[in-house]
Amino acid sequence: MKSPEKITGTQLGLLLFSTVGATLILIVPGIMVAFAKQDAWMSVFPAALTGLLSIWVMTTLAQRYPGLTITQYGSKIIGKWLGIFLGFYYCHYLIALISQSLNQHIQFISLVLLPKSPSLVIILTLMCLCGLTVYAGIEVIGRCNELLTSLIVVLLIALCILAIKESDPGQLKPLLGEGIQPILQGAVGPSPWMSQFFFLGWLLPVLNQPEKARKISLISLLGLVLLIFIIDLMTIMVFGPLTDKLNFSFLSVIQYVGIEGSFERLEAIAVSMWMMAIFIKISVLLFMLCLNVSHLFNIPNYRGIVTPLTLLCVIGWACVYTNSTELQNELTFQFPVAGNFIQIVIPLLLLTIDTLKRIGNKSP
């Protein structure tokens, strides 16, 4: 069962950039600074190694099973029943990711824009929009993202230019003041985001040029490394050791930077960027969830299950809704372990088992 919808290489690269980067820049800089202090900007480079590993594993599996999602070729590698169990596990994980993203969304919007609005209304509004977009198809998501990512990048460049006058390079000293260990500890925070190239397991089958998948993914990873590198440098040079005490350090930078007159309050820019990014991220996650369930139950068209799965994600958010402190602890200590296990260890095990089976079949 193959999807007739196709996206271009550019659209795939931008989707990966937006989906991973949407929540990456909101909380992760503070997590990195909490461990690596003023050297946190260096932590992005060892963290990128998880992205490289994820890209290699997922593209290798896709080459061996062209046109199939990880749900489909998982059953071929480890057998029908274990494959079904793995498919349900992926369903749980994708719902958990959507719920986690919705938690970050409601806390961000409640803090910046709508502190007294009912959380359920905000979540339902976003999920209805994402559900309609998923129903329209991955091609529509890809085209929307091309425009929205362009706007986000332009706004980011403008904000970085404005932040230069408030930056103090002296905040970056001393370099390697406590050695290499804090830098490696700081790399743990962003690593589960970098390994989210695991999403290629569902997105590669809809790519119209599969042979370019690895190159496109590497370019997208390079863009993410550059993004978090700049964000980290900017926040450290503006706030220094205070960065790890801020819930949303990037938002604080935007609030701190201002131009006298009409552009004193720049929170509107932060809200606009966040709304565009989280809309794309949840749309992509919801699309993958629908695709996963349709392949798991052999449903010919995933569009028939978009509505119930959208409602299920809202229920999931309501069941796991946490305050900002609990969410921060979850993202700092739990998500790096669980995320890397699901996004790197399991695909690597699939690749290892498949390789051993192929070697066994070639043996006389």
Coordinates of C-alpha atoms in Angstrom, one line a residue:
M1 CA 0.0 0.0 0.0
K2 CA 1.9 3.0 -1.3
S3 CA 0.8 6.6 -1.0
P4 CA 0.2 8.3 -4.3
E5 CA 1.2 11.6 -2.8
K6 CA 4.8 12.8 -3.4
I7 CA 6.9 15.7 -2.1
T8 CA 10.1 17.2 -3.6
G9 CA 13.5 17.0 -2.0
T10 CA 13.4 20.6 -1.0
Q11 CA 10.0 20.1 0.7
L12 CA 11.3 17.1 2.6
G13 CA 14.4 19.0 3.8
L14 CA 12.3 21.9 4.9
L15 CA 9.8 19.6 6.6
L16 CA 12.6 18.0 8.6
F17 CA 14.1 21.4 9.5
S18 CA 10.7 22.8 10.7
T19 CA 9.5 19.6 12.5
V20 CA 12.7 19.1 14.5
G21 CA 13.6 22.8 15.0
A22 CA 10.1 24.0 16.1
T23 CA 10.4 22.9 19.7
L24 CA 14.2 22.6 19.7
I25 CA 14.8 26.3 20.0
L26 CA 12.2 26.9 22.7
I27 CA 13.5 25.0 25.7
V28 CA 16.7 23.2 24.6
P29 CA 19.2 26.2 24.8
G30 CA 18.4 26.5 28.5
I31 CA 18.9 22.8 29.1
M32 CA 22.3 23.0 27.3
V33 CA 23.5 26.0 29.4
A34 CA 22.4 24.2 32.6
F35 CA 25.1 21.6 32.0
A36 CA 27.7 23.2 29.8
K37 CA 27.4 26.8 31.1
Q38 CA 29.1 29.3 28.7
D39 CA 30.4 26.5 26.5
A40 CA 26.9 25.3 25.6
W41 CA 27.3 26.5 22.1
M42 CA 29.9 23.8 21.5
S43 CA 27.5 21.0 22.7
V44 CA 25.6 21.2 19.5
F45 CA 28.4 19.5 17.6
P46 CA 28.6 16.2 19.5
A47 CA 24.8 16.3 19.7
A48 CA 24.7 16.3 15.8
L49 CA 26.3 12.9 15.8
T50 CA 23.0 11.3 16.8
G51 CA 21.5 13.0 13.8
L52 CA 24.2 11.7 11.5
L53 CA 23.6 8.1 12.9
S54 CA 19.9 8.4 12.5
I55 CA 20.1 9.6 8.9
W56 CA 22.5 6.8 8.0
V57 CA 20.3 4.1 9.6
M58 CA 17.0 5.3 8.2
T59 CA 18.2 5.9 4.6
T60 CA 20.0 2.5 4.6
L61 CA 16.7 0.8 5.7
A62 CA 14.8 2.8 3.1
Q63 CA 17.2 1.7 0.3
R64 CA 16.7 -1.9 1.3
Y65 CA 12.9 -1.6 1.4
P66 CA 12.0 1.1 -1.1
G67 CA 8.5 2.6 -0.9
L68 CA 7.8 1.1 2.5
T69 CA 7.4 2.8 5.8
I70 CA 9.2 1.7 9.0
T71 CA 5.9 0.1 10.1
Q72 CA 5.7 -2.0 7.0
Y73 CA 9.3 -3.2 6.7
G74 CA 9.5 -3.7 10.5
S75 CA 7.2 -6.6 10.1
K76 CA 9.3 -8.0 7.3
I77 CA 12.4 -7.9 9.4
I78 CA 11.3 -9.1 12.8
G79 CA 8.1 -11.0 11.9
K80 CA 4.4 -10.3 11.8
W81 CA 3.6 -10.3 15.5
L82 CA 6.6 -8.5 16.7
G83 CA 6.1 -6.0 13.8
I84 CA 2.5 -5.4 15.0
F85 CA 3.8 -4.8 18.6
L86 CA 6.4 -2.4 17.2
G87 CA 3.7 -0.6 15.2
F88 CA 1.6 -0.1 18.3
Y89 CA 4.7 1.1 20.2
Y90 CA 5.3 3.7 17.5
C91 CA 1.6 4.8 17.8
H92 CA 2.1 5.4 21.5
Y93 CA 5.3 7.3 20.9
L94 CA 3.9 9.6 18.2
I95 CA 0.9 10.4 20.4
A96 CA 3.2 11.1 23.3
L97 CA 5.3 13.5 21.0
I98 CA 2.1 15.3 19.9
S99 CA 1.0 15.6 23.6
Q100 CA 4.4 16.9 24.6
S101 CA 4.4 19.5 21.8
L102 CA 0.9 20.6 22.7
N103 CA 2.0 21.0 26.3
Q104 CA 4.8 23.3 25.2
H105 CA 2.3 25.1 23.0
I106 CA -0.2 25.8 25.7
Q107 CA 2.4 26.9 28.2
F108 CA 4.1 29.3 25.7
I109 CA 0.8 30.8 24.5
S110 CA -0.5 31.1 28.1
L111 CA 2.6 32.9 29.1
V112 CA 2.9 35.3 26.2
L113 CA -0.5 35.9 24.7
L114 CA -3.6 34.3 26.3
P115 CA -3.0 33.8 30.0
K116 CA -6.7 33.6 30.9
S117 CA -8.0 31.6 27.8
P118 CA -9.1 28.0 28.5
S119 CA -6.4 25.6 27.5
L120 CA -8.8 23.2 25.8
V121 CA -10.1 25.9 23.5
I122 CA -6.5 26.8 22.4
I123 CA -5.6 23.1 21.8
L124 CA -8.8 22.2 20.0
T125 CA -8.3 25.2 17.6
L126 CA -4.8 24.1 16.8
M127 CA -5.7 20.4 16.4
C128 CA -8.7 21.2 14.1
L129 CA -6.4 23.2 11.8
C130 CA -3.8 20.5 11.8
G131 CA -6.4 17.7 11.2
L132 CA -7.7 19.6 8.2
T133 CA -4.2 20.0 6.8
V134 CA -3.4 16.3 7.3
Y135 CA -6.7 15.4 5.6
A136 CA -5.6 17.6 2.6
G137 CA -2.4 15.5 2.4
I138 CA 1.4 15.6 2.8
E139 CA 1.7 17.6 -0.5
V140 CA -0.3 20.4 1.1
I141 CA 1.7 20.3 4.3
G142 CA 5.0 20.4 2.2
R143 CA 3.8 23.5 0.2
C144 CA 2.6 25.3 3.3
N145 CA 5.9 24.7 5.0
E146 CA 7.9 26.1 2.1
L147 CA 6.2 29.5 2.7
L148 CA 6.1 29.4 6.5
T149 CA 9.8 28.3 6.9
S150 CA 10.9 31.1 4.6
L151 CA 9.0 33.6 6.8
I152 CA 10.5 32.1 10.0
V153 CA 14.0 32.2 8.7
V154 CA 13.6 35.9 7.6
L155 CA 12.3 36.8 11.1
L156 CA 15.1 34.8 12.8
I157 CA 17.8 36.7 10.8
A158 CA 16.2 40.0 11.7
L159 CA 16.1 39.1 15.4
C160 CA 19.7 38.0 15.4
I161 CA 20.7 41.3 13.8
L162 CA 18.8 43.2 16.5
A163 CA 20.4 41.1 19.2
I164 CA 24.0 42.0 18.2
K165 CA 23.9 45.4 19.9
E166 CA 22.8 43.7 23.2
S167 CA 25.4 40.9 23.0
D168 CA 28.5 40.7 25.1
P169 CA 31.1 38.2 23.7
G170 CA 32.8 38.3 27.1
Q171 CA 30.0 36.1 28.4
L172 CA 31.5 33.2 26.4
K173 CA 34.7 33.2 28.5
P174 CA 36.4 31.2 29.7
L175 CA 36.4 28.7 26.8
L176 CA 36.6 25.1 28.0
G177 CA 36.8 26.5 31.6
E178 CA 35.7 23.1 33.1
G179 CA 37.0 20.8 30.3
I180 CA 35.2 18.7 27.8
Q181 CA 32.9 16.8 30.1
P182 CA 30.3 19.6 30.6
I183 CA 30.1 20.0 26.8
L184 CA 29.3 16.3 26.4
Q185 CA 26.7 16.5 29.1
G186 CA 25.2 19.6 27.4
A187 CA 24.9 17.6 24.2
V188 CA 22.5 15.1 25.8
G189 CA 19.7 17.7 25.9
P190 CA 19.4 18.3 22.1
S191 CA 20.4 14.8 21.1
P192 CA 16.8 13.4 21.0
W193 CA 15.8 16.2 18.8
M194 CA 18.7 15.7 16.4
S195 CA 17.8 12.0 16.2
Q196 CA 14.3 12.9 15.1
F197 CA 15.5 12.2 11.5
F198 CA 14.0 8.9 12.5
F199 CA 10.8 10.5 11.0
L200 CA 12.3 9.6 7.6
G201 CA 10.9 6.2 8.3
W202 CA 7.5 7.6 7.3
L203 CA 8.5 10.5 5.1
L204 CA 10.9 8.8 2.7
P205 CA 8.2 6.7 0.9
V206 CA 6.5 10.0 -0.2
L207 CA 9.7 11.5 -1.6
N208 CA 9.7 11.7 -5.4
Q209 CA 13.5 11.3 -5.6
P210 CA 14.5 8.7 -3.1
E211 CA 18.1 8.6 -4.3
K212 CA 18.6 12.1 -2.9
A213 CA 17.3 11.3 0.6
R214 CA 20.6 11.1 2.3
K215 CA 22.0 14.4 0.8
I216 CA 18.8 16.3 1.6
S217 CA 18.7 15.0 5.2
L218 CA 22.3 16.0 5.7
I219 CA 21.7 19.5 4.4
S220 CA 18.7 19.7 6.8
L221 CA 20.8 18.5 9.7
L222 CA 23.4 21.1 8.9
G223 CA 20.7 23.8 8.9
L224 CA 19.5 22.7 12.4
V225 CA 23.1 22.6 13.7
L226 CA 23.6 26.2 12.5
L227 CA 20.2 27.2 14.0
I228 CA 20.9 26.0 17.5
F229 CA 24.5 27.2 17.3
I230 CA 23.3 30.7 16.6
I231 CA 20.5 30.6 19.2
D232 CA 22.9 29.3 21.9
L233 CA 25.5 32.0 21.1
M234 CA 22.9 34.7 21.1
T235 CA 21.2 33.7 24.4
I236 CA 24.6 33.2 26.2
M237 CA 26.0 36.5 25.0
V238 CA 22.8 38.3 26.1
F239 CA 22.0 36.6 29.4
G240 CA 25.2 34.7 30.3
P241 CA 24.7 32.4 33.4
L242 CA 21.1 33.5 33.7
T243 CA 20.1 31.5 30.6
D244 CA 19.5 28.2 32.3
K245 CA 17.1 29.9 34.8
L246 CA 14.8 31.0 32.0
N247 CA 11.9 28.7 30.9
F248 CA 12.0 30.0 27.4
S249 CA 15.4 31.6 26.9
F250 CA 14.8 32.4 23.2
L251 CA 11.6 34.2 24.0
S252 CA 13.5 36.2 26.7
V253 CA 16.0 37.3 24.1
I254 CA 13.2 38.5 21.9
Q255 CA 11.6 40.4 24.8
Y256 CA 14.9 41.9 25.8
V257 CA 15.8 43.1 22.3
G258 CA 13.8 46.1 21.1
I259 CA 13.7 49.3 19.1
E260 CA 12.3 52.5 20.5
G261 CA 9.0 53.4 19.0
S262 CA 6.7 51.0 17.1
F263 CA 8.9 47.9 17.5
E264 CA 9.4 48.0 21.3
R265 CA 7.3 44.9 21.9
L266 CA 8.6 42.0 19.8
E267 CA 6.6 39.2 21.5
A268 CA 4.2 39.3 18.5
I269 CA 7.1 38.1 16.3
A270 CA 7.9 35.3 18.8
V271 CA 4.2 34.2 18.8
S272 CA 4.0 34.3 15.0
M273 CA 7.1 32.2 14.6
W274 CA 6.0 29.7 17.2
M275 CA 2.5 29.4 15.7
M276 CA 3.8 28.7 12.3
A277 CA 6.4 26.2 13.5
I278 CA 4.2 24.2 15.9
F279 CA 1.4 24.0 13.3
I280 CA 3.8 22.3 10.9
K281 CA 5.3 20.0 13.5
I282 CA 2.0 18.7 14.8
S283 CA 0.7 18.4 11.2
V284 CA 3.7 16.2 10.3
L285 CA 3.5 14.1 13.5
L286 CA -0.3 13.6 13.0
F287 CA 0.3 12.6 9.4
M288 CA 2.8 10.0 10.4
L289 CA 0.5 8.7 13.1
C290 CA -2.3 8.3 10.6
L291 CA 0.0 6.6 8.2
N292 CA 1.3 4.3 10.9
V293 CA -2.2 3.3 12.0
S294 CA -3.4 2.8 8.4
H295 CA -0.5 0.5 7.6
L296 CA -0.9 -1.3 11.0
F297 CA -4.5 -2.2 10.2
N298 CA -4.3 -2.3 6.4
I299 CA -6.6 0.6 6.0
P300 CA -6.5 1.7 2.3
N301 CA -6.8 5.4 2.9
Y302 CA -5.5 7.1 6.0
R303 CA -7.8 10.1 5.6
G304 CA -10.7 8.1 7.1
I305 CA -9.0 8.0 10.5
V306 CA -7.7 11.6 10.7
T307 CA -10.7 12.8 12.8
P308 CA -10.7 10.0 15.5
L309 CA -6.9 10.2 15.8
T310 CA -7.0 14.0 16.1
L311 CA -9.5 13.6 18.9
L312 CA -7.4 10.9 20.5
C313 CA -4.4 13.2 20.5
V314 CA -6.4 15.9 22.3
I315 CA -7.4 13.3 24.9
G316 CA -3.8 12.3 25.2
W317 CA -2.8 15.9 25.9
A318 CA -5.5 16.2 28.6
C319 CA -4.3 13.0 30.3
V320 CA -0.6 14.0 30.4
Y321 CA -0.9 17.7 30.8
T322 CA 1.8 19.0 33.2
N323 CA 3.0 22.3 34.6
S324 CA 6.1 24.0 33.2
T325 CA 8.4 22.6 35.9
E326 CA 7.3 19.0 35.3
L327 CA 7.7 19.5 31.5
Q328 CA 11.2 20.9 32.0
N329 CA 12.2 17.9 34.1
E330 CA 10.7 15.5 31.6
L331 CA 12.6 17.1 28.6
T332 CA 15.8 17.4 30.6
F333 CA 16.1 13.9 32.1
Q334 CA 13.5 11.5 30.6
F335 CA 13.1 12.5 27.0
P336 CA 16.9 12.1 26.1
V337 CA 16.8 8.4 27.2
A338 CA 13.4 7.5 25.8
G339 CA 13.7 9.5 22.6
N340 CA 17.2 8.2 21.7
F341 CA 16.1 4.6 22.5
I342 CA 13.1 4.8 20.2
Q343 CA 14.7 6.9 17.5
I344 CA 18.2 5.4 17.3
V345 CA 18.4 2.1 19.2
I346 CA 15.3 0.4 17.7
P347 CA 16.0 1.3 14.1
L348 CA 19.7 0.3 14.6
L349 CA 18.5 -3.1 15.9
L350 CA 16.2 -3.5 12.9
L351 CA 19.1 -2.7 10.6
T352 CA 21.4 -5.2 12.5
I353 CA 18.8 -8.0 12.3
D354 CA 18.1 -7.4 8.6
T355 CA 21.9 -7.4 7.9
L356 CA 22.4 -10.7 9.8
K357 CA 19.4 -12.3 8.0
R358 CA 20.8 -11.2 4.6
I359 CA 24.2 -12.6 5.5
G360 CA 22.6 -15.9 6.6
N361 CA 20.6 -16.2 3.4
K362 CA 23.8 -15.8 1.4
S363 CA 25.6 -18.5 3.3
P364 CA 25.8 -21.9 1.6

